Amino acid sequence: MSSSATPATPPEPMGLEAGEIQRSTLAETLTTKLREQILSGRLGAGMPLPTERNIGLAFGVGRTTVREALRSLLAAGFVERQGKKLIVRDPRSVPPREADHGAIAVRASIQEVFDTRRLLEVEGARLAARNRTPEDLAALRRVLDRMNPADPEDYHALDEEFHTLVMAASGNSILAQVYRTSRQMFFKGPAFWRVFGQLSLADGAPPPVVGGRQSHEDIYQAIDAKDAEGAARVVAEHLTRVERALVQRVGRTDQQAAAIR
């Protein structure tokens, strides 16, 4: 009596197959990134989206992923088709439920940036209080004396310079270099800075200055006094205040956008 061997039945897969998970995750991530840039104003209302090829190159994904993301944007109302182009719609016309996804992404971006800044700047301030030179103090004082919250654009540039000088005063050249090379991400890259400034125009308020000159003065005084723990504390408090203000601002913007709708 002969019998043929029956192939073993493969085990029930846990979840989706690897390829499908990867494609879905990439498309969703890209959709979130593009939503974030539309809500931030980086991709302004009326602007045509970049080509599929350019989007793929910018984010390092294939055209299939790009097309899936664009279909999601179109379905959600973030863009509209005009001929062969996809045109960015006014974010205020986007359904609130869809806009919330972008706001969540902005808040996550805020947390990641400030978690990283705390890791670097709290220890950097502690070291600066121990190692600062008269030249370091003079450079910090020159920047402080020019910080004027009434001129937000200049103030934010000086804010970046001040924090970079604190890292330089740490006496740790590697820490200072890591901070310098990360400045674009901390001060110019994240979409939440665009949200924070862009939407201030919509509610009639001037571009916001968060943290204030006094916070920077307190940092300077602790470094000048060689109070290492005090410097670390005031930097941590300063960064937390700025982070909270940004998150609150995004929340207020959500409410204003919902009211407009």
mmCIF file of C-alpha atoms in Angstrom:
data_model
loop_
_atom_site.group_PDB
_atom_site.id
_atom_site.type_symbol
_atom_site.label_atom_id
_atom_site.label_comp_id
_atom_site.label_asym_id
_atom_site.label_seq_id
_atom_site.Cartn_x
_atom_site.Cartn_y
_atom_site.Cartn_z
ATOM 1 C CA MET A 1 0.000 0.000 0.000
ATOM 2 C CA SER A 2 1.595 3.180 -1.115
ATOM 3 C CA SER A 3 0.857 6.655 0.035
ATOM 4 C CA SER A 4 2.218 9.973 -1.079
ATOM 5 C CA ALA A 5 3.678 12.328 1.464
ATOM 6 C CA THR A 6 1.446 15.294 2.205
ATOM 7 C CA PRO A 7 3.312 18.597 2.385
ATOM 8 C CA ALA A 8 3.315 20.105 5.841
ATOM 9 C CA THR A 9 0.835 22.941 6.229
ATOM 10 C CA PRO A 10 2.697 26.153 7.015
ATOM 11 C CA PRO A 11 1.818 27.741 10.320
ATOM 12 C CA GLU A 12 -0.792 30.461 10.445
ATOM 13 C CA PRO A 13 1.050 33.714 9.772
ATOM 14 C CA MET A 14 1.071 36.209 12.572
ATOM 15 C CA GLY A 15 -0.143 39.435 11.009
ATOM 16 C CA LEU A 16 0.614 40.538 7.478
ATOM 17 C CA GLU A 17 3.440 39.247 5.354
ATOM 18 C CA ALA A 18 6.644 41.209 5.607
ATOM 19 C CA GLY A 19 6.455 42.853 2.205
ATOM 20 C CA GLU A 20 2.934 44.133 2.707
ATOM 21 C CA ILE A 21 3.753 45.519 6.144
ATOM 22 C CA GLN A 22 6.742 47.365 4.789
ATOM 23 C CA ARG A 23 4.873 48.934 1.869
ATOM 24 C CA SER A 24 1.920 49.933 4.031
ATOM 25 C CA THR A 25 4.148 51.463 6.693
ATOM 26 C CA LEU A 26 6.178 53.440 4.197
ATOM 27 C CA ALA A 27 3.094 54.801 2.467
ATOM 28 C CA GLU A 28 1.481 55.796 5.756
ATOM 29 C CA THR A 29 4.678 57.428 6.968
ATOM 30 C CA LEU A 30 5.056 59.370 3.732
ATOM 31 C CA THR A 31 1.410 60.445 3.881
ATOM 32 C CA THR A 32 1.957 61.762 7.408
ATOM 33 C CA LYS A 33 5.098 63.637 6.366
ATOM 34 C CA LEU A 34 3.328 65.296 3.439
ATOM 35 C CA ARG A 35 0.299 66.166 5.585
ATOM 36 C CA GLU A 36 2.645 67.731 8.118
ATOM 37 C CA GLN A 37 4.271 69.899 5.467
ATOM 38 C CA ILE A 38 0.901 71.031 4.122
ATOM 39 C CA LEU A 39 -0.389 71.921 7.592
ATOM 40 C CA SER A 40 2.865 73.721 8.375
ATOM 41 C CA GLY A 41 2.665 75.893 5.277
ATOM 42 C CA ARG A 42 5.896 74.542 3.813
ATOM 43 C CA LEU A 43 3.703 73.296 0.968
ATOM 44 C CA GLY A 44 1.408 76.301 0.656
ATOM 45 C CA ALA A 45 -2.162 76.411 -0.576
ATOM 46 C CA GLY A 46 -2.282 76.637 -4.360
ATOM 47 C CA MET A 47 1.175 75.146 -4.847
ATOM 48 C CA PRO A 48 1.547 72.103 -7.105
ATOM 49 C CA LEU A 49 2.991 69.067 -5.351
ATOM 50 C CA PRO A 50 6.464 68.042 -6.533
ATOM 51 C CA THR A 51 6.581 65.272 -9.085
ATOM 52 C CA GLU A 52 6.350 61.653 -7.997
ATOM 53 C CA ARG A 53 10.015 61.232 -8.887
ATOM 54 C CA ASN A 54 11.126 64.202 -6.792
ATOM 55 C CA ILE A 55 9.029 63.135 -3.806
ATOM 56 C CA GLY A 56 10.525 59.652 -4.054
ATOM 57 C CA LEU A 57 14.050 61.034 -4.172
ATOM 58 C CA ALA A 58 13.421 63.409 -1.274
ATOM 59 C CA PHE A 59 12.157 60.668 1.031
ATOM 60 C CA GLY A 60 14.064 57.696 -0.360
ATOM 61 C CA VAL A 61 11.007 55.676 -1.373
ATOM 62 C CA GLY A 62 9.771 54.112 -4.607
ATOM 63 C CA ARG A 63 7.057 55.379 -6.910
ATOM 64 C CA THR A 64 4.534 52.791 -5.714
ATOM 65 C CA THR A 65 4.841 54.171 -2.188
ATOM 66 C CA VAL A 66 4.578 57.735 -3.464
ATOM 67 C CA ARG A 67 1.439 56.956 -5.462
ATOM 68 C CA GLU A 68 -0.221 55.311 -2.467
ATOM 69 C CA ALA A 69 0.553 58.367 -0.339
ATOM 70 C CA LEU A 70 -0.753 60.768 -2.983
ATOM 71 C CA ARG A 71 -3.973 58.788 -3.287
ATOM 72 C CA SER A 72 -4.413 59.098 0.482
ATOM 73 C CA LEU A 73 -3.813 62.854 0.367
ATOM 74 C CA LEU A 74 -6.316 63.220 -2.456
ATOM 75 C CA ALA A 75 -8.959 61.156 -0.665
ATOM 76 C CA ALA A 76 -8.456 63.088 2.577
ATOM 77 C CA GLY A 77 -8.822 66.461 0.863
ATOM 78 C CA PHE A 78 -5.302 67.765 1.372
ATOM 79 C CA VAL A 79 -4.802 68.128 -2.390
ATOM 80 C CA GLU A 80 -7.017 68.353 -5.461
ATOM 81 C CA ARG A 81 -6.398 67.340 -9.037
ATOM 82 C CA GLN A 82 -6.142 70.071 -11.653
ATOM 83 C CA GLY A 83 -5.360 68.529 -15.000
ATOM 84 C CA LYS A 84 -2.259 66.395 -14.536
ATOM 85 C CA LYS A 85 -1.165 68.163 -11.354
ATOM 86 C CA LEU A 86 -2.071 67.754 -7.698
ATOM 87 C CA ILE A 87 -2.563 71.147 -6.085
ATOM 88 C CA VAL A 88 -2.333 71.793 -2.337
ATOM 89 C CA ARG A 89 -5.617 72.890 -0.800
ATOM 90 C CA ASP A 90 -6.022 75.454 1.983
ATOM 91 C CA PRO A 91 -5.487 73.473 5.238
ATOM 92 C CA ARG A 92 -8.559 75.181 6.711
ATOM 93 C CA SER A 93 -10.688 73.319 4.175
ATOM 94 C CA VAL A 94 -9.367 69.932 5.268
ATOM 95 C CA PRO A 95 -11.835 67.899 7.406
ATOM 96 C CA PRO A 96 -10.916 68.232 11.114
ATOM 97 C CA ARG A 97 -10.435 64.488 11.571
ATOM 98 C CA GLU A 98 -7.838 64.423 8.800
ATOM 99 C CA ALA A 99 -6.057 67.552 10.020
ATOM 100 C CA ASP A 100 -5.729 65.983 13.469
ATOM 101 C CA HIS A 101 -3.352 63.356 12.056
ATOM 102 C CA GLY A 102 -0.987 66.103 10.942
ATOM 103 C CA ALA A 103 -1.199 67.883 14.287
ATOM 104 C CA ILE A 104 -0.341 64.642 16.097
ATOM 105 C CA ALA A 105 2.726 64.253 13.883
ATOM 106 C CA VAL A 106 3.779 67.827 14.669
ATOM 107 C CA ARG A 107 3.495 67.189 18.402
ATOM 108 C CA ALA A 108 5.578 64.027 18.076
ATOM 109 C CA SER A 109 8.204 66.005 16.177
ATOM 110 C CA ILE A 110 8.296 68.600 18.961
ATOM 111 C CA GLN A 111 8.897 65.939 21.603
ATOM 112 C CA GLU A 112 11.676 64.237 19.650
ATOM 113 C CA VAL A 113 13.537 67.490 19.049
ATOM 114 C CA PHE A 114 13.313 68.655 22.653
ATOM 115 C CA ASP A 115 14.190 65.246 24.073
ATOM 116 C CA THR A 116 17.368 65.428 21.982
ATOM 117 C CA ARG A 117 18.089 69.035 22.881
ATOM 118 C CA ARG A 118 17.792 68.230 26.585
ATOM 119 C CA LEU A 119 20.228 65.345 26.234
ATOM 120 C CA LEU A 120 22.822 67.673 24.727
ATOM 121 C CA GLU A 121 22.138 71.078 26.242
ATOM 122 C CA VAL A 122 21.613 70.231 29.901
ATOM 123 C CA GLU A 123 25.014 68.549 30.127
ATOM 124 C CA GLY A 124 26.494 71.204 27.843
ATOM 125 C CA ALA A 125 25.375 73.968 30.211
ATOM 126 C CA ARG A 126 26.752 72.049 33.195
ATOM 127 C CA LEU A 127 30.140 71.771 31.478
ATOM 128 C CA ALA A 128 30.023 75.401 30.326
ATOM 129 C CA ALA A 129 29.628 76.575 33.926
ATOM 130 C CA ARG A 130 32.756 74.626 34.845
ATOM 131 C CA ASN A 131 34.899 75.412 31.820
ATOM 132 C CA ARG A 132 33.832 78.805 30.414
ATOM 133 C CA THR A 133 36.480 81.389 29.664
ATOM 134 C CA PRO A 134 36.217 85.198 29.781
ATOM 135 C CA GLU A 135 36.004 85.107 25.981
ATOM 136 C CA ASP A 136 33.034 82.715 26.169
ATOM 137 C CA LEU A 137 31.224 85.002 28.598
ATOM 138 C CA ALA A 138 31.910 88.051 26.432
ATOM 139 C CA ALA A 139 30.511 86.299 23.345
ATOM 140 C CA LEU A 140 27.372 85.239 25.222
ATOM 141 C CA ARG A 141 26.871 88.744 26.602
ATOM 142 C CA ARG A 142 27.145 90.296 23.127
ATOM 143 C CA VAL A 143 24.387 88.020 21.867
ATOM 144 C CA LEU A 144 22.189 88.658 24.929
ATOM 145 C CA ASP A 145 22.499 92.416 24.531
ATOM 146 C CA ARG A 146 21.162 92.129 20.962
ATOM 147 C CA MET A 147 18.191 89.862 21.774
ATOM 148 C CA ASN A 148 15.009 91.867 21.308
ATOM 149 C CA PRO A 149 11.692 89.962 21.468
ATOM 150 C CA ALA A 150 10.069 92.810 19.536
ATOM 151 C CA ASP A 151 12.035 91.643 16.481
ATOM 152 C CA PRO A 152 11.129 87.925 16.341
ATOM 153 C CA GLU A 153 13.083 87.085 13.212
ATOM 154 C CA ASP A 154 16.332 88.499 14.570
ATOM 155 C CA TYR A 155 15.547 87.140 18.044
ATOM 156 C CA HIS A 156 15.257 83.548 16.808
ATOM 157 C CA ALA A 157 18.561 83.825 14.933
ATOM 158 C CA LEU A 158 20.247 85.121 18.096
ATOM 159 C CA ASP A 159 18.560 82.388 20.164
ATOM 160 C CA GLU A 160 20.201 79.781 17.944
ATOM 161 C CA GLU A 161 23.545 81.573 18.236
ATOM 162 C CA PHE A 162 23.266 81.802 22.036
ATOM 163 C CA HIS A 163 22.631 78.093 22.536
ATOM 164 C CA THR A 164 25.422 77.212 20.123
ATOM 165 C CA LEU A 165 27.831 79.426 22.083
ATOM 166 C CA VAL A 166 26.867 77.693 25.329
ATOM 167 C CA MET A 167 27.816 74.369 23.745
ATOM 168 C CA ALA A 168 31.125 75.864 22.578
ATOM 169 C CA ALA A 169 31.779 77.108 26.124
ATOM 170 C CA SER A 170 31.434 73.546 27.416
ATOM 171 C CA GLY A 171 35.039 72.891 26.484
ATOM 172 C CA ASN A 172 34.002 69.598 24.898
ATOM 173 C CA SER A 173 34.807 69.932 21.218
ATOM 174 C CA ILE A 174 32.889 66.793 20.215
ATOM 175 C CA LEU A 175 29.727 67.934 22.006
ATOM 176 C CA ALA A 176 30.027 71.370 20.403
ATOM 177 C CA GLN A 177 30.503 69.835 16.953
ATOM 178 C CA VAL A 178 27.540 67.469 17.337
ATOM 179 C CA TYR A 179 25.384 70.428 18.351
ATOM 180 C CA ARG A 180 26.553 72.614 15.474
ATOM 181 C CA THR A 181 25.842 69.914 12.917
ATOM 182 C CA SER A 182 22.360 69.360 14.434
ATOM 183 C CA ARG A 183 21.304 73.009 14.460
ATOM 184 C CA GLN A 184 19.354 72.663 11.220
ATOM 185 C CA MET A 185 17.163 69.998 12.815
ATOM 186 C CA PHE A 186 16.767 71.901 16.069
ATOM 187 C CA PHE A 187 16.046 75.381 14.762
ATOM 188 C CA LYS A 188 15.076 75.261 11.068
ATOM 189 C CA GLY A 189 14.227 71.768 9.929
ATOM 190 C CA PRO A 190 11.202 70.599 11.908
ATOM 191 C CA ALA A 191 7.782 71.307 10.482
ATOM 192 C CA PHE A 192 6.491 72.473 13.872
ATOM 193 C CA TRP A 193 8.532 75.676 13.629
ATOM 194 C CA ARG A 194 6.662 76.373 10.388
ATOM 195 C CA VAL A 195 3.347 75.618 12.062
ATOM 196 C CA PHE A 196 4.210 77.849 14.992
ATOM 197 C CA GLY A 197 5.110 80.828 12.847
ATOM 198 C CA GLN A 198 2.715 80.321 9.932
ATOM 199 C CA LEU A 199 -0.445 80.038 11.986
ATOM 200 C CA SER A 200 0.403 83.025 14.121
ATOM 201 C CA LEU A 201 -0.421 85.066 11.025
ATOM 202 C CA ALA A 202 -3.830 83.420 10.720
ATOM 203 C CA ASP A 203 -4.938 84.355 14.255
ATOM 204 C CA GLY A 204 -3.610 87.897 14.086
ATOM 205 C CA ALA A 205 -0.883 87.442 16.675
ATOM 206 C CA PRO A 206 2.713 88.435 15.913
ATOM 207 C CA PRO A 207 5.221 85.654 15.298
ATOM 208 C CA PRO A 208 5.772 84.216 18.768
ATOM 209 C CA VAL A 209 8.859 84.445 20.932
ATOM 210 C CA VAL A 210 8.964 81.617 23.455
ATOM 211 C CA GLY A 211 11.172 81.394 26.513
ATOM 212 C CA GLY A 212 12.018 85.078 26.508
ATOM 213 C CA ARG A 213 15.235 86.982 27.025
ATOM 214 C CA GLN A 214 15.110 86.517 30.798
ATOM 215 C CA SER A 215 15.485 82.752 30.447
ATOM 216 C CA HIS A 216 18.675 83.292 28.482
ATOM 217 C CA GLU A 217 19.876 85.824 31.050
ATOM 218 C CA ASP A 218 19.336 83.227 33.788
ATOM 219 C CA ILE A 219 21.389 80.702 31.826
ATOM 220 C CA TYR A 220 24.159 83.260 31.391
ATOM 221 C CA GLN A 221 24.188 84.190 35.085
ATOM 222 C CA ALA A 222 24.482 80.549 36.181
ATOM 223 C CA ILE A 223 27.361 79.955 33.762
ATOM 224 C CA ASP A 224 29.061 83.182 34.857
ATOM 225 C CA ALA A 225 28.728 82.118 38.527
ATOM 226 C CA LYS A 226 30.216 78.686 37.735
ATOM 227 C CA ASP A 227 27.014 77.145 39.106
ATOM 228 C CA ALA A 228 27.066 73.890 37.149
ATOM 229 C CA GLU A 229 23.883 72.380 38.595
ATOM 230 C CA GLY A 230 22.073 75.701 38.430
ATOM 231 C CA ALA A 231 22.999 76.090 34.760
ATOM 232 C CA ALA A 232 21.784 72.573 34.004
ATOM 233 C CA ARG A 233 18.529 73.255 35.843
ATOM 234 C CA VAL A 234 17.696 76.568 34.153
ATOM 235 C CA VAL A 235 18.459 75.147 30.686
ATOM 236 C CA ALA A 236 16.180 72.166 31.361
ATOM 237 C CA GLU A 237 13.428 74.493 32.590
ATOM 238 C CA HIS A 238 13.865 76.787 29.595
ATOM 239 C CA LEU A 239 13.622 73.951 27.073
ATOM 240 C CA THR A 240 10.567 72.502 28.815
ATOM 241 C CA ARG A 241 8.801 75.886 28.722
ATOM 242 C CA VAL A 242 9.487 76.279 25.016
ATOM 243 C CA GLU A 243 8.350 72.722 24.277
ATOM 244 C CA ARG A 244 5.091 73.169 26.210
ATOM 245 C CA ALA A 245 4.379 76.488 24.541
ATOM 246 C CA LEU A 246 4.821 74.941 21.106
ATOM 247 C CA VAL A 247 2.508 72.036 21.920
ATOM 248 C CA GLN A 248 -0.101 74.416 23.344
ATOM 249 C CA ARG A 249 0.176 76.607 20.282
ATOM 250 C CA VAL A 250 -0.483 73.651 17.997
ATOM 251 C CA GLY A 251 -3.498 72.761 20.157
ATOM 252 C CA ARG A 252 -4.902 76.286 19.951
ATOM 253 C CA THR A 253 -4.381 76.250 16.209
ATOM 254 C CA ASP A 254 -6.397 73.026 15.950
ATOM 255 C CA GLN A 255 -9.265 74.690 17.817
ATOM 256 C CA GLN A 256 -9.126 77.815 15.651
ATOM 257 C CA ALA A 257 -9.098 75.782 12.462
ATOM 258 C CA ALA A 258 -12.120 73.805 13.677
ATOM 259 C CA ALA A 259 -13.956 77.040 14.469
ATOM 260 C CA ILE A 260 -13.232 78.392 10.990
ATOM 261 C CA ARG A 261 -14.682 75.255 9.478
#
